[in-house]
Amino acid sequence: MSEKLEKSAQQYEQITEELLRAAAPYKTASNHFRNKEVPRGAAHAYAEWGHINKAEILLKAESVVHAENSTP
């Protein structure tokens, strides 16, 4: 496998990890809201949004690499 492809594979694995980190704790946030623990629910939801934002940054970076290597 070429070095570029390996780097892309690693980038997608990192994106996957960030999204997995975000997914489960949203369930925790929903439970907090159901229990009227608004600050705790909001804190979990906001923190997990950070994982989604990080995944988006990584995905955007990968799209730039793809664009630089594409042929019109």
mmCIF file of N, CA, C and O in Angstrom:
data_model
loop_
_atom_site.group_PDB
_atom_site.id
_atom_site.type_symbol
_atom_site.label_atom_id
_atom_site.label_comp_id
_atom_site.label_asym_id
_atom_site.label_seq_id
_atom_site.Cartn_x
_atom_site.Cartn_y
_atom_site.Cartn_z
ATOM 1 N N MET A 1 0.862 -1.181 0.000
ATOM 2 C CA MET A 1 0.000 0.000 0.000
ATOM 3 C C MET A 1 0.897 1.229 0.000
ATOM 4 O O MET A 1 1.894 1.287 0.710
ATOM 5 N N SER A 2 0.510 2.209 -0.795
ATOM 6 C CA SER A 2 1.314 3.429 -0.856
ATOM 7 C C SER A 2 1.200 4.214 0.440
ATOM 8 O O SER A 2 0.257 4.056 1.220
ATOM 9 N N GLU A 3 2.167 5.075 0.650
ATOM 10 C CA GLU A 3 2.180 5.894 1.865
ATOM 11 C C GLU A 3 0.956 6.808 1.920
ATOM 12 O O GLU A 3 0.360 6.997 2.986
ATOM 13 N N LYS A 4 0.547 7.363 0.771
ATOM 14 C CA LYS A 4 -0.635 8.240 0.731
ATOM 15 C C LYS A 4 -1.907 7.487 1.114
ATOM 16 O O LYS A 4 -2.738 7.995 1.852
ATOM 17 N N LEU A 5 -2.046 6.266 0.590
ATOM 18 C CA LEU A 5 -3.241 5.475 0.897
ATOM 19 C C LEU A 5 -3.259 5.070 2.365
ATOM 20 O O LEU A 5 -4.318 5.078 2.999
ATOM 21 N N GLU A 6 -2.106 4.728 2.896
ATOM 22 C CA GLU A 6 -2.033 4.368 4.314
ATOM 23 C C GLU A 6 -2.409 5.567 5.186
ATOM 24 O O GLU A 6 -3.138 5.429 6.173
ATOM 25 N N LYS A 7 -1.933 6.748 4.807
ATOM 26 C CA LYS A 7 -2.271 7.956 5.564
ATOM 27 C C LYS A 7 -3.777 8.223 5.505
ATOM 28 O O LYS A 7 -4.395 8.578 6.510
ATOM 29 N N SER A 8 -4.395 8.030 4.339
ATOM 30 C CA SER A 8 -5.842 8.198 4.211
ATOM 31 C C SER A 8 -6.584 7.184 5.075
ATOM 32 O O SER A 8 -7.556 7.528 5.749
ATOM 33 N N ALA A 9 -6.126 5.945 5.049
ATOM 34 C CA ALA A 9 -6.766 4.908 5.869
ATOM 35 C C ALA A 9 -6.702 5.274 7.344
ATOM 36 O O ALA A 9 -7.704 5.151 8.067
ATOM 37 N N GLN A 10 -5.555 5.746 7.789
ATOM 38 C CA GLN A 10 -5.413 6.157 9.187
ATOM 39 C C GLN A 10 -6.310 7.347 9.514
ATOM 40 O O GLN A 10 -6.894 7.411 10.595
ATOM 41 N N GLN A 11 -6.432 8.268 8.567
ATOM 42 C CA GLN A 11 -7.288 9.438 8.779
ATOM 43 C C GLN A 11 -8.752 9.005 8.949
ATOM 44 O O GLN A 11 -9.449 9.491 9.840
ATOM 45 N N TYR A 12 -9.198 8.074 8.114
ATOM 46 C CA TYR A 12 -10.582 7.599 8.220
ATOM 47 C C TYR A 12 -10.808 6.817 9.519
ATOM 48 O O TYR A 12 -11.887 6.896 10.109
ATOM 49 N N GLU A 13 -9.801 6.104 9.972
ATOM 50 C CA GLU A 13 -9.919 5.430 11.266
ATOM 51 C C GLU A 13 -10.057 6.448 12.392
ATOM 52 O O GLU A 13 -10.846 6.252 13.324
ATOM 53 N N GLN A 14 -9.310 7.525 12.304
ATOM 54 C CA GLN A 14 -9.391 8.581 13.313
ATOM 55 C C GLN A 14 -10.772 9.250 13.290
ATOM 56 O O GLN A 14 -11.350 9.529 14.341
ATOM 57 N N ILE A 15 -11.303 9.466 12.099
ATOM 58 C CA ILE A 15 -12.648 10.040 11.960
ATOM 59 C C ILE A 15 -13.669 9.104 12.613
ATOM 60 O O ILE A 15 -14.544 9.539 13.370
ATOM 61 N N THR A 16 -13.539 7.815 12.341
ATOM 62 C CA THR A 16 -14.447 6.826 12.923
ATOM 63 C C THR A 16 -14.393 6.861 14.446
ATOM 64 O O THR A 16 -15.436 6.861 15.112
ATOM 65 N N GLU A 17 -13.198 6.909 14.988
ATOM 66 C CA GLU A 17 -13.045 6.941 16.449
ATOM 67 C C GLU A 17 -13.715 8.166 17.058
ATOM 68 O O GLU A 17 -14.376 8.072 18.093
ATOM 69 N N GLU A 18 -13.564 9.319 16.427
ATOM 70 C CA GLU A 18 -14.194 10.537 16.943
ATOM 71 C C GLU A 18 -15.713 10.415 16.930
ATOM 72 O O GLU A 18 -16.388 10.798 17.885
ATOM 73 N N LEU A 19 -16.253 9.874 15.851
ATOM 74 C CA LEU A 19 -17.708 9.743 15.762
ATOM 75 C C LEU A 19 -18.232 8.708 16.752
ATOM 76 O O LEU A 19 -19.306 8.900 17.335
ATOM 77 N N LEU A 20 -17.481 7.643 16.969
ATOM 78 C CA LEU A 20 -17.888 6.655 17.971
ATOM 79 C C LEU A 20 -17.849 7.245 19.371
ATOM 80 O O LEU A 20 -18.713 6.962 20.196
ATOM 81 N N ARG A 21 -16.847 8.087 19.636
ATOM 82 C CA ARG A 21 -16.775 8.751 20.943
ATOM 83 C C ARG A 21 -17.980 9.654 21.165
ATOM 84 O O ARG A 21 -18.423 9.848 22.286
ATOM 85 N N ALA A 22 -18.497 10.220 20.105
ATOM 86 C CA ALA A 22 -19.626 11.143 20.219
ATOM 87 C C ALA A 22 -20.962 10.411 20.365
ATOM 88 O O ALA A 22 -21.852 10.897 21.054
ATOM 89 N N ALA A 23 -21.100 9.263 19.744
ATOM 90 C CA ALA A 23 -22.408 8.608 19.648
ATOM 91 C C ALA A 23 -22.986 8.175 20.992
ATOM 92 O O ALA A 23 -24.101 8.573 21.350
ATOM 93 N N ALA A 24 -22.277 7.371 21.721
ATOM 94 C CA ALA A 24 -22.823 6.793 22.952
ATOM 95 C C ALA A 24 -23.159 7.835 24.023
ATOM 96 O O ALA A 24 -24.218 7.748 24.643
ATOM 97 N N PRO A 25 -22.306 8.816 24.264
ATOM 98 C CA PRO A 25 -22.619 9.772 25.328
ATOM 99 C C PRO A 25 -23.850 10.638 25.055
ATOM 100 O O PRO A 25 -24.393 11.226 25.987
ATOM 101 N N TYR A 26 -24.317 10.701 23.833
ATOM 102 C CA TYR A 26 -25.572 11.429 23.594
ATOM 103 C C TYR A 26 -26.727 10.719 24.307
ATOM 104 O O TYR A 26 -27.679 11.362 24.732
ATOM 105 N N LYS A 27 -26.624 9.412 24.432
ATOM 106 C CA LYS A 27 -27.629 8.672 25.201
ATOM 107 C C LYS A 27 -27.588 9.106 26.662
ATOM 108 O O LYS A 27 -28.624 9.302 27.294
ATOM 109 N N THR A 28 -26.395 9.311 27.186
ATOM 110 C CA THR A 28 -26.243 9.816 28.553
ATOM 111 C C THR A 28 -26.874 11.193 28.678
ATOM 112 O O THR A 28 -27.583 11.474 29.645
ATOM 113 N N ALA A 29 -26.638 12.040 27.702
ATOM 114 C CA ALA A 29 -27.222 13.388 27.728
ATOM 115 C C ALA A 29 -28.742 13.311 27.741
ATOM 116 O O ALA A 29 -29.402 14.024 28.516
ATOM 117 N N SER A 30 -29.315 12.430 26.922
ATOM 118 C CA SER A 30 -30.773 12.329 26.885
ATOM 119 C C SER A 30 -31.327 11.856 28.224
ATOM 120 O O SER A 30 -32.371 12.342 28.679
ATOM 121 N N ASN A 31 -30.610 10.943 28.875
ATOM 122 C CA ASN A 31 -31.047 10.484 30.197
ATOM 123 C C ASN A 31 -31.001 11.616 31.220
ATOM 124 O O ASN A 31 -31.900 11.736 32.056
ATOM 125 N N HIS A 32 -29.976 12.433 31.157
ATOM 126 C CA HIS A 32 -29.897 13.577 32.069
ATOM 127 C C HIS A 32 -31.075 14.530 31.850
ATOM 128 O O HIS A 32 -31.681 15.010 32.813
ATOM 129 N N PHE A 33 -31.399 14.800 30.598
ATOM 130 C CA PHE A 33 -32.530 15.684 30.320
ATOM 131 C C PHE A 33 -33.840 15.072 30.826
ATOM 132 O O PHE A 33 -34.681 15.790 31.383
ATOM 133 N N ARG A 34 -34.006 13.774 30.653
ATOM 134 C CA ARG A 34 -35.209 13.115 31.162
ATOM 135 C C ARG A 34 -35.316 13.217 32.684
ATOM 136 O O ARG A 34 -36.400 13.282 33.237
ATOM 137 N N ASN A 35 -34.169 13.238 33.340
ATOM 138 C CA ASN A 35 -34.135 13.361 34.798
ATOM 139 C C ASN A 35 -34.095 14.818 35.264
ATOM 140 O O ASN A 35 -33.834 15.080 36.434
ATOM 141 N N LYS A 36 -34.332 15.720 34.324
ATOM 142 C CA LYS A 36 -34.345 17.163 34.610
ATOM 143 C C LYS A 36 -33.000 17.674 35.116
ATOM 144 O O LYS A 36 -32.924 18.663 35.826
ATOM 145 N N GLU A 37 -31.941 16.997 34.724
ATOM 146 C CA GLU A 37 -30.580 17.424 35.047
ATOM 147 C C GLU A 37 -30.023 18.183 33.840
ATOM 148 O O GLU A 37 -29.135 17.714 33.123
ATOM 149 N N VAL A 38 -30.586 19.357 33.638
ATOM 150 C CA VAL A 38 -30.289 20.131 32.427
ATOM 151 C C VAL A 38 -28.813 20.481 32.297
ATOM 152 O O VAL A 38 -28.221 20.275 31.231
ATOM 153 N N PRO A 39 -28.164 21.026 33.333
ATOM 154 C CA PRO A 39 -26.747 21.363 33.160
ATOM 155 C C PRO A 39 -25.882 20.162 32.782
ATOM 156 O O PRO A 39 -25.017 20.261 31.911
ATOM 157 N N ARG A 40 -26.136 19.012 33.410
ATOM 158 C CA ARG A 40 -25.362 17.805 33.084
ATOM 159 C C ARG A 40 -25.648 17.341 31.656
ATOM 160 O O ARG A 40 -24.741 16.957 30.920
ATOM 161 N N GLY A 41 -26.918 17.362 31.274
ATOM 162 C CA GLY A 41 -27.276 16.967 29.915
ATOM 163 C C GLY A 41 -26.641 17.873 28.881
ATOM 164 O O GLY A 41 -26.086 17.414 27.881
ATOM 165 N N ALA A 42 -26.712 19.169 29.144
ATOM 166 C CA ALA A 42 -26.124 20.131 28.204
ATOM 167 C C ALA A 42 -24.607 19.976 28.130
ATOM 168 O O ALA A 42 -24.024 20.067 27.039
ATOM 169 N N ALA A 43 -23.984 19.728 29.272
ATOM 170 C CA ALA A 43 -22.531 19.555 29.285
ATOM 171 C C ALA A 43 -22.113 18.349 28.439
ATOM 172 O O ALA A 43 -21.161 18.424 27.660
ATOM 173 N N HIS A 44 -22.838 17.232 28.581
ATOM 174 C CA HIS A 44 -22.522 16.042 27.780
ATOM 175 C C HIS A 44 -22.748 16.317 26.297
ATOM 176 O O HIS A 44 -21.923 15.971 25.458
ATOM 177 N N ALA A 45 -23.878 16.911 25.982
ATOM 178 C CA ALA A 45 -24.192 17.179 24.577
ATOM 179 C C ALA A 45 -23.161 18.110 23.945
ATOM 180 O O ALA A 45 -22.716 17.894 22.814
ATOM 181 N N TYR A 46 -22.782 19.137 24.673
ATOM 182 C CA TYR A 46 -21.826 20.101 24.137
ATOM 183 C C TYR A 46 -20.443 19.477 23.956
ATOM 184 O O TYR A 46 -19.776 19.695 22.941
ATOM 185 N N ALA A 47 -20.012 18.675 24.922
ATOM 186 C CA ALA A 47 -18.713 18.018 24.813
ATOM 187 C C ALA A 47 -18.681 17.054 23.629
ATOM 188 O O ALA A 47 -17.682 16.996 22.901
ATOM 189 N N GLU A 48 -19.760 16.350 23.444
ATOM 190 C CA GLU A 48 -19.793 15.395 22.335
ATOM 191 C C GLU A 48 -19.833 16.105 20.988
ATOM 192 O O GLU A 48 -19.322 15.598 19.997
ATOM 193 N N TRP A 49 -20.411 17.283 20.961
ATOM 194 C CA TRP A 49 -20.393 18.085 19.735
ATOM 195 C C TRP A 49 -18.950 18.393 19.354
ATOM 196 O O TRP A 49 -18.614 18.483 18.181
ATOM 197 N N GLY A 50 -18.074 18.509 20.343
ATOM 198 C CA GLY A 50 -16.654 18.709 20.065
ATOM 199 C C GLY A 50 -16.062 17.547 19.288
ATOM 200 O O GLY A 50 -15.239 17.747 18.384
ATOM 201 N N HIS A 51 -16.466 16.313 19.610
ATOM 202 C CA HIS A 51 -15.982 15.143 18.860
ATOM 203 C C HIS A 51 -16.476 15.193 17.413
ATOM 204 O O HIS A 51 -15.734 14.860 16.482
ATOM 205 N N ILE A 52 -17.705 15.610 17.233
ATOM 206 C CA ILE A 52 -18.240 15.720 15.873
ATOM 207 C C ILE A 52 -17.484 16.793 15.093
ATOM 208 O O ILE A 52 -17.139 16.602 13.925
ATOM 209 N N ASN A 53 -17.208 17.913 15.745
ATOM 210 C CA ASN A 53 -16.449 18.971 15.086
ATOM 211 C C ASN A 53 -15.049 18.503 14.713
ATOM 212 O O ASN A 53 -14.543 18.830 13.629
ATOM 213 N N LYS A 54 -14.405 17.748 15.601
ATOM 214 C CA LYS A 54 -13.076 17.233 15.299
ATOM 215 C C LYS A 54 -13.131 16.282 14.107
ATOM 216 O O LYS A 54 -12.283 16.335 13.215
ATOM 217 N N ALA A 55 -14.144 15.417 14.074
ATOM 218 C CA ALA A 55 -14.306 14.503 12.936
ATOM 219 C C ALA A 55 -14.505 15.291 11.647
ATOM 220 O O ALA A 55 -13.958 14.932 10.602
ATOM 221 N N GLU A 56 -15.275 16.374 11.727
ATOM 222 C CA GLU A 56 -15.509 17.194 10.542
ATOM 223 C C GLU A 56 -14.208 17.838 10.055
ATOM 224 O O GLU A 56 -13.939 17.870 8.851
ATOM 225 N N ILE A 57 -13.397 18.321 10.973
ATOM 226 C CA ILE A 57 -12.112 18.920 10.603
ATOM 227 C C ILE A 57 -11.233 17.894 9.899
ATOM 228 O O ILE A 57 -10.622 18.187 8.858
ATOM 229 N N LEU A 58 -11.180 16.684 10.448
ATOM 230 C CA LEU A 58 -10.384 15.621 9.835
ATOM 231 C C LEU A 58 -10.925 15.253 8.452
ATOM 232 O O LEU A 58 -10.158 15.031 7.512
ATOM 233 N N LEU A 59 -12.238 15.187 8.335
ATOM 234 C CA LEU A 59 -12.850 14.846 7.048
ATOM 235 C C LEU A 59 -12.596 15.937 6.012
ATOM 236 O O LEU A 59 -12.294 15.643 4.850
ATOM 237 N N LYS A 60 -12.681 17.186 6.426
ATOM 238 C CA LYS A 60 -12.387 18.283 5.500
ATOM 239 C C LYS A 60 -10.933 18.226 5.035
ATOM 240 O O LYS A 60 -10.647 18.446 3.850
ATOM 241 N N ALA A 61 -10.027 17.932 5.949
ATOM 242 C CA ALA A 61 -8.619 17.817 5.575
ATOM 243 C C ALA A 61 -8.422 16.695 4.565
ATOM 244 O O ALA A 61 -7.680 16.844 3.585
ATOM 245 N N GLU A 62 -9.095 15.586 4.778
ATOM 246 C CA GLU A 62 -8.985 14.459 3.849
ATOM 247 C C GLU A 62 -9.583 14.815 2.493
ATOM 248 O O GLU A 62 -9.072 14.410 1.457
ATOM 249 N N SER A 63 -10.649 15.603 2.475
ATOM 250 C CA SER A 63 -11.242 15.994 1.193
ATOM 251 C C SER A 63 -10.297 16.890 0.402
ATOM 252 O O SER A 63 -10.256 16.824 -0.829
ATOM 253 N N VAL A 64 -9.512 17.711 1.095
ATOM 254 C CA VAL A 64 -8.518 18.554 0.414
ATOM 255 C C VAL A 64 -7.445 17.679 -0.217
ATOM 256 O O VAL A 64 -7.052 17.897 -1.369
ATOM 257 N N VAL A 65 -6.988 16.665 0.508
ATOM 258 C CA VAL A 65 -5.997 15.728 -0.040
ATOM 259 C C VAL A 65 -6.575 15.051 -1.273
ATOM 260 O O VAL A 65 -5.898 14.936 -2.311
ATOM 261 N N HIS A 66 -7.822 14.640 -1.197
ATOM 262 C CA HIS A 66 -8.463 13.976 -2.340
ATOM 263 C C HIS A 66 -8.523 14.940 -3.539
ATOM 264 O O HIS A 66 -8.221 14.550 -4.663
ATOM 265 N N ALA A 67 -8.914 16.165 -3.287
ATOM 266 C CA ALA A 67 -9.008 17.150 -4.369
ATOM 267 C C ALA A 67 -7.646 17.407 -5.017
ATOM 268 O O ALA A 67 -7.550 17.550 -6.237
ATOM 269 N N GLU A 68 -6.616 17.454 -4.196
ATOM 270 C CA GLU A 68 -5.270 17.696 -4.727
ATOM 271 C C GLU A 68 -4.762 16.546 -5.588
ATOM 272 O O GLU A 68 -3.893 16.735 -6.433
ATOM 273 N N ASN A 69 -5.316 15.363 -5.378
ATOM 274 C CA ASN A 69 -4.858 14.180 -6.115
ATOM 275 C C ASN A 69 -5.830 13.735 -7.187
ATOM 276 O O ASN A 69 -5.622 12.700 -7.812
ATOM 277 N N SER A 70 -6.892 14.504 -7.402
ATOM 278 C CA SER A 70 -7.865 14.112 -8.425
ATOM 279 C C SER A 70 -7.501 14.713 -9.780
ATOM 280 O O SER A 70 -6.804 15.719 -9.852
ATOM 281 N N THR A 71 -7.993 14.079 -10.800
ATOM 282 C CA THR A 71 -7.757 14.554 -12.147
ATOM 283 C C THR A 71 -9.076 15.098 -12.697
ATOM 284 O O THR A 71 -10.080 14.363 -12.704
ATOM 285 N N PRO A 72 -9.078 16.367 -13.142
ATOM 286 C CA PRO A 72 -10.333 16.938 -13.661
ATOM 287 C C PRO A 72 -10.820 16.244 -14.917
ATOM 288 O O PRO A 72 -10.134 15.633 -15.637
#
